[in-house]
Coordinates of C-alpha atoms and ligand atoms in Angstrom, one line a residue:
M844 CA -60.6 54.6 141.6
P845 CA -62.4 53.6 138.4
N846 CA -62.3 50.2 137.1
E847 CA -59.6 48.9 135.2
G848 CA -61.8 47.8 132.5
S849 CA -63.8 51.4 132.5
Y850 CA -63.8 53.9 129.4
E851 CA -62.5 56.8 131.8
A852 CA -59.2 54.7 132.8
A853 CA -58.4 53.6 129.2
L854 CA -58.5 57.2 128.4
R855 CA -56.6 58.2 131.1
R856 CA -53.5 56.2 130.1
S857 CA -54.0 57.2 126.8
N858 CA -53.8 60.8 127.9
E859 CA -50.4 59.9 129.8
I860 CA -49.1 57.9 126.6
Q861 CA -49.7 61.2 124.5
A862 CA -47.8 63.4 127.0
D863 CA -44.7 61.1 126.7
L864 CA -45.3 61.1 122.6
D865 CA -45.3 64.8 123.3
V866 CA -42.3 64.9 124.9
G867 CA -40.1 63.2 122.6
K868 CA -40.3 59.6 124.6
T869 CA -41.1 57.7 122.7
D870 CA -38.6 54.5 122.2
K871 CA -40.6 53.4 124.8
Y872 CA -43.2 52.5 122.7
T873 CA -44.5 49.8 120.0
M874 CA -47.4 50.5 117.8
L875 CA -49.5 47.8 116.4
T876 CA -52.2 48.5 113.7
G877 CA -54.2 47.0 110.9
D878 CA -56.8 46.9 108.4
R879 CA -58.6 43.6 106.6
P880 CA -57.6 44.1 103.0
T881 CA -61.4 43.9 101.4
G882 CA -61.1 46.9 99.3
R883 CA -59.7 50.1 98.8
L884 CA -58.8 52.3 101.9
H885 CA -61.0 55.6 101.3
L886 CA -60.6 58.9 103.0
G887 CA -62.3 57.2 106.4
H888 CA -59.6 55.8 106.9
Y889 CA -57.0 58.4 105.9
F890 CA -58.5 60.9 108.2
G891 CA -59.1 58.4 110.8
T892 CA -55.9 56.2 111.1
L893 CA -53.5 56.5 108.3
V894 CA -52.8 60.7 109.4
E895 CA -51.8 59.3 113.3
R896 CA -50.1 56.3 112.0
V897 CA -47.8 58.7 110.3
R898 CA -47.6 61.1 112.3
L899 CA -46.1 58.2 115.2
Q900 CA -44.0 56.6 112.3
N901 CA -42.2 60.1 112.1
M902 CA -42.1 60.8 115.6
G903 CA -39.7 57.5 116.2
V904 CA -42.7 55.1 117.9
N905 CA -41.5 51.8 116.2
T906 CA -44.4 51.5 114.1
N907 CA -46.6 48.4 112.7
I908 CA -49.3 47.4 110.0
I909 CA -50.4 44.1 109.8
I910 CA -52.9 43.5 106.5
A911 CA -55.1 41.6 108.1
D912 CA -56.1 38.9 105.2
Y913 CA -57.3 35.6 107.7
Q914 CA -59.5 38.6 109.4
V915 CA -61.5 38.9 105.9
I916 CA -62.7 35.3 106.2
T917 CA -64.6 35.4 109.3
D918 CA -68.0 36.7 107.6
R919 CA -67.2 35.7 103.7
D920 CA -66.8 32.9 102.0
T921 CA -64.4 34.0 99.4
T922 CA -60.9 35.3 98.9
E923 CA -61.7 36.5 95.8
H924 CA -58.8 39.4 94.7
I925 CA -57.6 39.1 98.2
Q926 CA -53.7 39.7 96.3
D927 CA -54.5 42.2 94.3
N928 CA -56.6 43.7 97.6
V929 CA -53.3 43.3 99.2
Y930 CA -51.1 45.0 96.8
N931 CA -53.3 48.0 96.9
M932 CA -53.4 48.5 100.5
V933 CA -49.9 48.5 100.0
M934 CA -49.6 51.0 97.4
D935 CA -52.1 53.3 99.6
Y936 CA -50.1 53.3 102.8
L937 CA -47.3 54.4 101.0
A938 CA -48.5 57.0 98.7
C939 CA -50.0 58.3 102.0
G940 CA -46.7 58.8 104.1
I941 CA -45.5 55.2 105.2
D942 CA -42.1 54.3 105.4
P943 CA -41.1 50.9 104.8
D944 CA -37.5 51.7 106.6
K945 CA -39.4 53.4 109.8
T946 CA -42.9 50.6 109.5
M947 CA -43.3 47.2 109.3
I948 CA -46.1 45.9 106.9
F949 CA -46.9 42.5 106.8
T950 CA -49.6 40.2 106.1
H951 CA -51.2 37.4 108.7
S952 CA -50.5 34.3 106.5
A953 CA -47.4 34.9 105.7
V954 CA -46.4 34.5 109.3
P955 CA -46.8 31.1 110.6
A956 CA -45.5 31.6 114.0
E957 CA -47.7 34.8 114.9
N958 CA -50.9 32.3 113.6
Q959 CA -49.1 29.2 116.0
L960 CA -50.1 31.6 119.2
L961 CA -53.5 31.9 118.9
L962 CA -53.5 28.1 120.6
P963 CA -52.2 29.0 123.7
F964 CA -53.6 32.6 123.5
L965 CA -57.6 30.2 123.2
S966 CA -56.8 28.5 126.2
L967 CA -56.7 31.9 127.9
V968 CA -59.9 32.7 127.3
S969 CA -63.8 30.7 128.0
E970 CA -66.9 30.8 125.9
A971 CA -68.5 33.1 127.4
E972 CA -65.9 36.0 127.5
L973 CA -65.7 34.9 123.2
E974 CA -69.9 35.4 123.1
R975 CA -70.4 38.6 125.0
N976 CA -67.8 40.8 123.1
P977 CA -70.1 44.2 121.7
T978 CA -67.9 44.7 118.8
V979 CA -68.1 40.6 117.2
K980 CA -71.7 40.7 118.0
A981 CA -72.8 44.2 116.1
E982 CA -70.0 42.6 113.3
Q983 CA -72.2 39.9 112.5
E984 CA -75.4 41.4 112.2
A985 CA -73.7 43.8 110.1
S986 CA -72.4 40.9 107.9
G987 CA -75.8 39.0 108.2
H988 CA -73.6 35.8 107.8
A989 CA -73.2 32.7 110.4
L990 CA -71.5 33.6 113.3
T991 CA -67.8 31.8 112.1
G992 CA -65.2 30.1 114.5
L993 CA -63.1 32.9 113.2
L994 CA -65.2 35.8 113.6
L995 CA -66.1 34.6 117.4
T996 CA -62.1 34.0 117.8
Y997 CA -61.1 36.9 115.7
P998 CA -60.6 39.2 119.1
V999 CA -57.8 36.5 120.3
H1000 CA -56.1 36.4 117.2
Q1001 CA -55.6 40.1 117.0
A1002 CA -53.6 39.4 120.9
C1003 CA -51.7 37.4 118.7
D1004 CA -51.3 40.7 115.7
I1005 CA -50.4 42.8 118.9
L1006 CA -48.6 40.5 121.2
F1007 CA -46.1 39.0 118.8
C1008 CA -44.5 42.1 118.2
K1009 CA -44.6 43.2 122.2
G1010 CA -46.7 45.8 120.8
N1011 CA -48.0 48.5 123.9
I1012 CA -50.2 51.0 121.6
V1013 CA -52.8 50.5 119.3
P1014 CA -54.4 53.3 117.7
V1015 CA -58.3 52.4 118.2
G1016 CA -62.2 54.5 118.1
R1017 CA -63.8 54.4 121.6
D1018 CA -65.6 50.9 120.2
Q1019 CA -62.6 49.3 119.2
L1020 CA -61.9 49.5 123.4
P1021 CA -63.3 45.6 124.2
H1022 CA -60.8 44.9 121.6
I1023 CA -57.8 45.3 124.0
E1024 CA -59.4 44.7 126.8
V1025 CA -59.3 40.7 125.2
T1026 CA -55.4 41.7 124.2
R1027 CA -54.8 42.9 127.8
L1028 CA -56.6 40.4 129.8
I1029 CA -54.6 37.8 127.5
A1030 CA -51.3 39.2 128.1
R1031 CA -51.9 39.4 132.1
R1032 CA -53.1 35.8 131.8
F1033 CA -50.1 34.4 130.1
N1034 CA -47.8 35.9 132.4
E1035 CA -49.4 35.2 135.7
R1036 CA -49.7 31.4 134.6
Y1037 CA -46.2 31.2 132.4
G1038 CA -43.8 34.2 133.7
K1039 CA -43.6 37.2 131.8
V1040 CA -43.3 37.8 128.6
F1041 CA -45.4 40.1 127.4
P1042 CA -46.0 43.9 127.7
S1043 CA -49.4 45.6 128.8
V1044 CA -51.6 46.9 126.2
D1045 CA -53.1 50.1 125.5
G1046 CA -55.6 52.2 123.5
L1047 CA -54.6 55.1 122.1
L1048 CA -57.7 57.3 122.2
T1049 CA -57.9 58.9 118.6
S1050 CA -59.8 62.8 119.0
T1051 CA -60.6 63.0 115.7
P1052 CA -63.9 63.0 114.8
L1053 CA -65.1 60.3 113.0
L1054 CA -66.0 61.7 109.3
P1055 CA -68.9 60.6 107.8
G1056 CA -69.4 59.6 104.2
L1057 CA -70.6 62.1 101.4
D1058 CA -74.3 61.6 103.0
G1059 CA -73.7 61.9 106.1
R1060 CA -74.3 58.2 107.2
K1061 CA -71.2 56.3 108.1
M1062 CA -68.8 55.9 106.0
S1063 CA -68.8 52.3 104.0
K1064 CA -67.9 50.9 101.0
S1065 CA -71.0 49.1 100.9
Y1066 CA -73.1 53.0 101.2
G1067 CA -71.4 53.8 97.8
N1068 CA -70.4 56.7 99.9
A1069 CA -66.8 56.8 100.0
I1070 CA -64.5 58.1 98.3
A1071 CA -61.3 55.9 97.5
I1072 CA -57.8 57.2 98.1
S1073 CA -57.2 55.4 95.2
M1074 CA -59.8 57.4 92.7
T1075 CA -58.9 59.5 90.1
E1076 CA -60.3 62.8 89.7
E1077 CA -63.0 62.3 87.2
E1078 CA -64.0 59.5 89.4
T1079 CA -64.1 61.3 92.7
A1080 CA -65.8 64.5 91.2
K1081 CA -68.5 61.8 89.7
R1082 CA -69.8 59.8 93.3
I1083 CA -69.8 63.9 94.9
K1084 CA -72.1 64.7 92.0
K1085 CA -74.5 61.6 92.7
S1086 CA -74.6 62.3 96.4
K1087 CA -77.9 62.8 97.2
T1088 CA -78.7 66.3 98.4
D1089 CA -82.1 67.6 100.0
S1090 CA -84.7 70.1 98.8
E1091 CA -83.6 73.5 100.6
R1092 CA -81.5 76.1 98.1
N1093 CA -79.6 77.5 101.5
I1094 CA -76.7 75.7 102.4
T1095 CA -76.3 75.0 106.8
F1096 CA -74.3 72.9 108.4
D1097 CA -76.9 70.7 110.7
P1098 CA -75.7 67.0 111.4
V1099 CA -78.8 65.9 112.8
N1100 CA -81.4 67.9 110.2
R1101 CA -79.5 67.8 107.5
P1102 CA -77.0 65.0 107.3
E1103 CA -76.4 64.9 103.2
I1104 CA -75.6 68.2 102.7
S1105 CA -73.4 68.3 106.5
G1106 CA -71.6 65.4 105.1
L1107 CA -70.5 67.0 102.0
L1108 CA -69.7 70.0 104.0
S1109 CA -67.6 67.5 106.8
T1110 CA -65.8 66.5 103.6
A1111 CA -65.0 69.8 102.5
A1112 CA -63.8 70.8 105.6
I1113 CA -61.1 68.7 106.8
C1114 CA -59.4 68.4 102.9
S1115 CA -59.5 72.5 102.7
G1116 CA -58.6 72.6 106.8
R1117 CA -61.7 75.0 106.8
D1118 CA -64.6 75.3 109.5
P1119 CA -67.7 73.3 108.0
K1120 CA -69.7 76.1 108.9
E1121 CA -68.1 79.4 107.2
I1122 CA -68.0 77.3 104.2
A1123 CA -71.8 77.0 104.6
D1124 CA -72.1 80.6 105.2
E1125 CA -69.8 81.3 101.4
I1126 CA -72.0 79.0 99.8
G1127 CA -75.5 79.9 101.6
M1128 CA -77.7 80.5 98.7
G1129 CA -75.8 79.1 96.0
G1130 CA -77.1 75.8 96.8
A1131 CA -75.6 72.0 96.1
G1132 CA -74.6 72.3 93.1
Q1133 CA -71.6 75.2 94.2
L1134 CA -71.4 73.0 97.5
K1135 CA -70.6 69.5 95.7
K1136 CA -68.1 71.7 93.0
Y1137 CA -66.2 73.1 96.2
V1138 CA -66.3 69.5 97.7
T1139 CA -64.8 67.7 95.1
E1140 CA -61.7 71.0 94.3
A1141 CA -60.8 70.5 98.2
V1142 CA -60.6 66.8 97.9
N1143 CA -59.0 66.2 94.4
G1144 CA -57.0 69.8 96.2
Y1145 CA -55.7 67.6 98.8
F1146 CA -54.6 64.1 97.8
A1147 CA -53.6 65.1 94.3
P1148 CA -50.2 64.9 95.7
I1149 CA -50.7 61.3 97.2
R1150 CA -52.4 60.0 94.0
E1151 CA -49.6 60.6 92.0
R1152 CA -47.2 58.9 94.6
R1153 CA -49.7 56.1 94.0
H1154 CA -49.7 56.0 90.6
A1155 CA -45.5 55.8 91.1
Y1156 CA -46.2 52.3 92.7
E1157 CA -48.8 51.5 90.7
N1158 CA -46.7 51.4 88.1
D1159 CA -43.9 49.5 90.2
L1160 CA -45.3 46.1 91.0
D1161 CA -42.0 45.0 92.1
Y1162 CA -41.2 47.3 94.0
V1163 CA -44.7 46.8 96.4
K1164 CA -44.0 43.6 96.4
D1165 CA -40.1 43.7 97.6
V1166 CA -41.7 46.1 100.3
L1167 CA -44.2 43.6 101.6
H1168 CA -41.4 40.9 101.6
D1169 CA -39.3 43.0 103.5
G1170 CA -42.1 43.1 105.6
N1171 CA -42.7 39.5 105.9
R1172 CA -39.6 38.5 105.9
R1173 CA -39.0 40.6 109.4
A1174 CA -42.6 39.9 111.3
N1175 CA -40.9 36.4 110.4
E1176 CA -37.8 36.8 112.6
I1177 CA -39.9 38.7 115.2
A1178 CA -42.7 36.1 116.0
E1179 CA -40.7 33.2 115.9
Q1180 CA -38.7 34.6 118.6
T1181 CA -41.2 35.3 120.5
L1182 CA -42.8 32.3 119.9
A1183 CA -39.1 30.6 121.7
E1184 CA -39.4 32.6 124.1
V1185 CA -43.7 31.6 124.9
R1186 CA -41.5 27.9 124.6
E1187 CA -39.3 28.1 127.4
A1188 CA -41.8 29.8 129.5
M1189 CA -44.3 26.7 128.9
G1190 CA -41.7 24.3 129.3
M1191 CA -42.4 23.0 125.7
V1192 CA -38.8 22.8 124.6
Y1193 CA -38.2 19.7 123.7
Ligands
LIG577 N1 -60.0 43.9 112.5 C1 -59.2 45.5 112.2 C2 -59.8 45.9 110.8 O1 -61.0 45.4 110.4 C3 -57.8 44.8 111.4 C4 -56.9 44.4 112.4 C5 -56.5 43.3 112.7 C6 -56.3 45.3 113.9 N2 -55.7 43.0 113.8 C7 -55.3 43.9 114.2 C8 -56.7 46.6 114.5 C9 -54.5 44.0 115.9 C10 -55.8 46.5 115.7 C11 -54.9 45.8 116.3 O2 -59.8 47.3 110.0

């Protein structure tokens, strides 16, 4: 019997959930996931998680998305542009097919009762457990910022995000599994100490391989190798045109030795639904210029309807605000209900 916290065990549980979903058993699942509003969502977010969220939403899973505004200050000293980032994030979601009648969209800062769960939850973990989280360490190093108390404890805050709405599935990549483990641990310890309030949570492991950036490195806004969903066709063309290639003319798909060419091929492949090797063979001695033209057309073609919808939301900020207000209102109702159960379980009813 593999240990419960192992990757194999997580994968097995994820496969079981997937099998349930495949046969339409969706009503026992509540999904919670989210994003930090630090900028615009890009193709990595789109193919890596947004498509999956829309799929779960449309198959009837109870879907919830948190715009994690308090997480922005885990490793930075400013909330500059946060309002703009939050509204734009809602626009990205809506344009990509998130339906606010089916999916609750809300922010941390608007839901006090959710944040209050942090107090009892923090009492359930030790300093050593917080400190050995590999993701927190990696994030702190990447940020070049001091380890703040909020960064150290944000996996506990994510447990609040997931558990306040009794979420039991979280779509994740393998590297995010340690966070799910923290949530599982907290739910279990709370239930053992005070009586069962919270469900058992599982990661729904995504099978889609990570889309690399245009230069083959990890896609990231700070590397300038990402295409945002919100970019215009011209901005997209310019970014692709400027991306680095290598000196070999013949186009081949070889992610290890030719990361830049292969990053471009992967982008073209995912947007056109074709095999990257087939695209490489077709272009061959056409070289990087022809490849870039192909990538630009593939990206702009795929995102044309999404961007058109996005423009409609850009021109109707009142609607975007209404979506968020409604999500925040619903999230508050749910959070207050859960906090009432927590107070009851803890005997804190006066
Ligand atoms: N940390 C996630 C990100 O940076 C956002 C997030 C916040 C989240 N709370 C969550 C994801 C709870 C899953 C579950 O994108």
